[in-house]
XYZ file of C-alpha atoms in Angstrom:
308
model
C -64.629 47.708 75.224
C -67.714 50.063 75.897
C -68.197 52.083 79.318
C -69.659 49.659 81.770
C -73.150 49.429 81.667
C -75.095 50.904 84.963
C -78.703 51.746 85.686
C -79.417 53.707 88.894
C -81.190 52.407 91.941
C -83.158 55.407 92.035
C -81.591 55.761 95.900
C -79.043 58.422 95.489
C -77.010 56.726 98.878
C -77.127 53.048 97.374
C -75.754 54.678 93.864
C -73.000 56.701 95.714
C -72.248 53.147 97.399
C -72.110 51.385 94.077
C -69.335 53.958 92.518
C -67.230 53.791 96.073
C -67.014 49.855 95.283
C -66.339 50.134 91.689
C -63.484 52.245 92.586
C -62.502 49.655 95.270
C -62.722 47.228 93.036
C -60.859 48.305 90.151
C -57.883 48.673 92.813
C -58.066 45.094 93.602
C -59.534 45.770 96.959
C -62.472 43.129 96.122
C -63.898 42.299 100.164
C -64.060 46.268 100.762
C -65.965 46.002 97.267
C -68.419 42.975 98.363
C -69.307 45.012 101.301
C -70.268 48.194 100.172
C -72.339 46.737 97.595
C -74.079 44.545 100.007
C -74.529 48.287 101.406
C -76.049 49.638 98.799
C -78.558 46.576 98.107
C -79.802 46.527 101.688
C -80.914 50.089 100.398
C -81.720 49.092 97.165
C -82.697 45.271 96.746
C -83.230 45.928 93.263
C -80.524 47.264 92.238
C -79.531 45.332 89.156
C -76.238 46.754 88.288
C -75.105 46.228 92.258
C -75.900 42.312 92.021
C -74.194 41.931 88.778
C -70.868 43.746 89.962
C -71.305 42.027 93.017
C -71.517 37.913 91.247
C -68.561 39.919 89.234
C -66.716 40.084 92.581
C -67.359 36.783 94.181
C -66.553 35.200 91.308
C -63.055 36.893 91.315
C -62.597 36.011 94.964
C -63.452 32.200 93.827
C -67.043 32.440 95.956
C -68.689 30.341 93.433
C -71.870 30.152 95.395
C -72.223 33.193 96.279
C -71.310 34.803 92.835
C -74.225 32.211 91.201
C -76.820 33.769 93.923
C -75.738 37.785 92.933
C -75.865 36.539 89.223
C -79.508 35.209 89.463
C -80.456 37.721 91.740
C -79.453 40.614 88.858
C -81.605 38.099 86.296
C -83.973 38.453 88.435
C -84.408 42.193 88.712
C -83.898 42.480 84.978
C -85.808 40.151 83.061
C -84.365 41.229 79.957
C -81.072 40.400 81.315
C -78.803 43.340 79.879
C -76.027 43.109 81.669
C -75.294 39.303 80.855
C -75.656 37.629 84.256
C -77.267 34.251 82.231
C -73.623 34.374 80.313
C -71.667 34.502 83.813
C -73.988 31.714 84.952
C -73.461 29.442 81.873
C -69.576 29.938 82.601
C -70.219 29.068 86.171
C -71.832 25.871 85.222
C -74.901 26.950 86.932
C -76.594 27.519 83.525
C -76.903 25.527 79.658
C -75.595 26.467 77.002
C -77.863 28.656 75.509
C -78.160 32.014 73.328
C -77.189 35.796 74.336
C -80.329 37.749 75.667
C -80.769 40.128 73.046
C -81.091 43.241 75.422
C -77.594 42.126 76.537
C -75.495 42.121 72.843
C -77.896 45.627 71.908
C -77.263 47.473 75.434
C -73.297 46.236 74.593
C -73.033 47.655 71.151
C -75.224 50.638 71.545
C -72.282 51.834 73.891
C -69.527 49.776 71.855
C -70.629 52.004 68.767
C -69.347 55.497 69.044
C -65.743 53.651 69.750
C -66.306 50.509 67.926
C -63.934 51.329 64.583
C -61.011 53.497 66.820
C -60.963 50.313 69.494
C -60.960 47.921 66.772
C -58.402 49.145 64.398
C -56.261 50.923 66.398
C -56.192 48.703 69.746
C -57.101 45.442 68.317
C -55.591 44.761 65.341
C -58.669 43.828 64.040
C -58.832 41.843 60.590
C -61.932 39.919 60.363
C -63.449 41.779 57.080
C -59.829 41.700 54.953
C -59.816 38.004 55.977
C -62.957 37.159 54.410
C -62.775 39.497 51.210
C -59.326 37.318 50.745
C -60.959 34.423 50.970
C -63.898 35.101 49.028
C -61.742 36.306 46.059
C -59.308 33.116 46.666
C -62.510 30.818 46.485
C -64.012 32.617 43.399
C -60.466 32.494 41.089
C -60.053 29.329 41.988
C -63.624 28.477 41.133
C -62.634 30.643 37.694
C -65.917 32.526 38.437
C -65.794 36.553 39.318
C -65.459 37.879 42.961
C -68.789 40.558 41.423
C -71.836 40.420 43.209
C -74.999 42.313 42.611
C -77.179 42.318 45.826
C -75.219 41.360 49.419
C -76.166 41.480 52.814
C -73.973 41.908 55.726
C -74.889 40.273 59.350
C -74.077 42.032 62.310
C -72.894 45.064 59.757
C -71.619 47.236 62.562
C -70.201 50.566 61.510
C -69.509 49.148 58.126
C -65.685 47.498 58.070
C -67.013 44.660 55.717
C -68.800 46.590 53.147
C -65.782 48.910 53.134
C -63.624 45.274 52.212
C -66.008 44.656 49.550
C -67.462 48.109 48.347
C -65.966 47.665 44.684
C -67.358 44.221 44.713
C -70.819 44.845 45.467
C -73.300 46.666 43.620
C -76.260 46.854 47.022
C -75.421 46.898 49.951
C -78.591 45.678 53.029
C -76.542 45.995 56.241
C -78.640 44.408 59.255
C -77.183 44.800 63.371
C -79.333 44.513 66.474
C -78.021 47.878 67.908
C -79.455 51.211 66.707
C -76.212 52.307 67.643
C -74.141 50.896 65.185
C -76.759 51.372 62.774
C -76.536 55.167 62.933
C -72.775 55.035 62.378
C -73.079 52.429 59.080
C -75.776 54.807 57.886
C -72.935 57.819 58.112
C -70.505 55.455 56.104
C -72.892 56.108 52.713
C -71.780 52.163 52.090
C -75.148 50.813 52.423
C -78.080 51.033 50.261
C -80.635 49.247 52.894
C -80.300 49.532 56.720
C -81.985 47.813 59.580
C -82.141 46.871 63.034
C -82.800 43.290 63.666
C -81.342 40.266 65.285
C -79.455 38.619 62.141
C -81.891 35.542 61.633
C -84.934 37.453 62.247
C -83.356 40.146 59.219
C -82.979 37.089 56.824
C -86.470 35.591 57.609
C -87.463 39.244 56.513
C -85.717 38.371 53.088
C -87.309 36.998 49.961
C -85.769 33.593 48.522
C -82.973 33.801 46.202
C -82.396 37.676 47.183
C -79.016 38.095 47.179
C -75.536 36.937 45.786
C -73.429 37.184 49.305
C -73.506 37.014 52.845
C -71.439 38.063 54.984
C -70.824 38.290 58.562
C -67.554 39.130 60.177
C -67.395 38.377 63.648
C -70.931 38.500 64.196
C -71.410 34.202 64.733
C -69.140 34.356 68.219
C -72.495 35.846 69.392
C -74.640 32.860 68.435
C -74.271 29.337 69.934
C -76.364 27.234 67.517
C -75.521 28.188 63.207
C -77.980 25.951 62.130
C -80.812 28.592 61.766
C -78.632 31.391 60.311
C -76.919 29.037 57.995
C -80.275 28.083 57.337
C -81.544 31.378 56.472
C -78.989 32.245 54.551
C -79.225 29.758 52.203
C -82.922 30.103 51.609
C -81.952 33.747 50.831
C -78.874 33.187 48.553
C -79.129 32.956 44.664
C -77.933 29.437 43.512
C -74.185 29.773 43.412
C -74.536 32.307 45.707
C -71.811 32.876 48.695
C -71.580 32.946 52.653
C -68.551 34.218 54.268
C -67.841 34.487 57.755
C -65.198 34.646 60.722
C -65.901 32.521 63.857
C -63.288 32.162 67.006
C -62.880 28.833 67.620
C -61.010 25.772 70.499
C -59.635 22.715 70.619
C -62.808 20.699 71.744
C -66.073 19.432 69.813
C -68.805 21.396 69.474
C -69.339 25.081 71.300
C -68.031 26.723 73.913
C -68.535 29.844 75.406
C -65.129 31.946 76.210
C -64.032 33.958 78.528
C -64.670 37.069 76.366
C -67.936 35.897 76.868
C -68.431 34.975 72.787
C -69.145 31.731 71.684
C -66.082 29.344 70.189
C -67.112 26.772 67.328
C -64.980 23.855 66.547
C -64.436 23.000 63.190
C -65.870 19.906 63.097
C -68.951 21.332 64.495
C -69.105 23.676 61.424
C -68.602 21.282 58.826
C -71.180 18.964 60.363
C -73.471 22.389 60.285
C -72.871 23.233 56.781
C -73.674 19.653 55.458
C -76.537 19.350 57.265
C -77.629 22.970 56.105
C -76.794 22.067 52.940
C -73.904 24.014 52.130
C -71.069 23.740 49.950
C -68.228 23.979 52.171
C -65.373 25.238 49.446
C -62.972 27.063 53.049
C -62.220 26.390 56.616
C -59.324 27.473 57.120
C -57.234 28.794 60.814
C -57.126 32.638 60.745
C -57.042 34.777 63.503
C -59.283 38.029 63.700
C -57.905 40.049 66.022
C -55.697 40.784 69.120
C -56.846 40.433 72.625
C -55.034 40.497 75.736
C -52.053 40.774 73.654
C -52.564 37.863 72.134
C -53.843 36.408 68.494
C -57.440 34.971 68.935
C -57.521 31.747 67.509
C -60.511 31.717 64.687
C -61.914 30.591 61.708
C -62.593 32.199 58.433
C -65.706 29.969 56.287
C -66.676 30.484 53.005
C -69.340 27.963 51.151
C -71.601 27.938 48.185
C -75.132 27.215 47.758
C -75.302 24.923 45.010
């Protein structure tokens, strides 16, 4: 994953304090941690990255309390929330279930991007685009109609791994991602005819109706809780017969869930329930996992339906 994000106090003594109890910390020493970071923030009671790392600690050391109060404390001093304290307080149960603050997922993938393909394919096994460009074709022989699309737009584009899966398959390319990061690397690919940077329903909205042939995201719905308005969007801005492909990570439970890996898990019933009430033709849902983590397969979802 990217370098951890850190923004100095602006106090050169609380910042040296911080990087003694990241070390500290990192060796498992977590109370020598705790109390140089409480250090530092005596000096620096602002100091957003310190109250993160320090809920990060008292929530290893099973301080539930105490890890809520650092949590809201580093909401607090960042409004904009980009380290992802509101995501350590939904798993804390101090929190609802609610969507990523967008400063969090761009500050993540901003420092994700120069990495993101090497990390991916080399550490993680990662499949997600192959997956749906298999099931795409699988849906589109067995629908006897051609796996050829004119005009496709890819959510949450990233560097580009899905429009390399489909690049013989699609005449235009619009790639849209939230971090200018990745942006600047899926511009180098040469895959993509359109770029932007936008959250992914706010690039649809942007979209005229019946504007494309395919949509695809590939592992870019873990980092939304609620489908219904990018499901929504997307259909407004497919051609009729037009196609929507995605991967998801998914659980054993109803509805949505958000994981460890801090990334949202769908079940499938919630998704079918989605797709008929977007109005959807659901034509796969089928058990396919995306990539490796922790040594292990994540358990996901590959969907592809059909606006009729």
């Amino acid at each position: 994953m990217p370098l951890r994000l850190f923004h100095s106090s602006g106090d050169l003594m609380a910042d040296r304090r911080f990087e003694f109890a990241r070390d500290l910390q990192l060796k498992g020493d977590l109370p020598a941690a705790a109390d140089l970071l409480e250090q530092a923030l005596e000096l620096a009671p602002d100091f957003t990255s310190a109250w993160f790392t320090l809920g990060e600690i008292r929530s290893q050391l099973g301080e539930r309390d105490m890890a809520i109060a650092a949590f809201r404390k580093s909401r607090e001093s960042d409004p904009d929330d980009q380290h992802g304290a509101h995501l350590h307080l939904i798993r804390l149960g101090d929190a609802q279930l609610s969507e990523m603050p967008k400063a969090y997922v761009q500050a993540l993938f901003d420092q994700y991007a120069p990495r993101f393909e090497h990390v991916l394919i080399n550490d993680l096994d990662y499949r997600a685009p192959s997956l749906i460009f298999k099931a795409v074709v699988a849906a589109r022989v067995s629908a006897k109609k051609p796996a050829l699309f004119k005009r496709a737009i890819d959510l949450g584009c990233g560097t580009g791994l899905a429009a390399a899966a489909f690049a013989k398959q699609v005449d235009h390319f619009t790639g849209i991602d939230l971090s200018p990061g990745m942006i600047k690397q899926a511009r180098a690919s040469g895959l993509y005819a359109e770029l932007e940077v936008a959250d992914m329903i706010e690039g649809l909205r942007g979209k005229t109706d019946a504007s494309a042939d395919i949509v695809v995201a590939a592992d870019a719905f873990v980092y939304l809780s609620d489908l219904a308005p990018v499901l929504t969007e997307a259909k407004r801005v497919l051609a009729p017969g037009g196609v929507l492909a995605f991967t998801l990570e998914t659980h054993d439970g109803g509805g949505i869930v958000l994981g460890e890996g801090l990334r949202y898990a769908h079940s499938a019933e919630y998704v079918r329930g989605t797709m008929t009430k977007a109005g959807l033709k659901l034509l796969t849902l089928e058990s396919a996992s995306p990539r490796i983590e922790n040594n292990e397969p994540v358990r996901g979802l590959v969907v592809v339906a059909e606006k009729t």
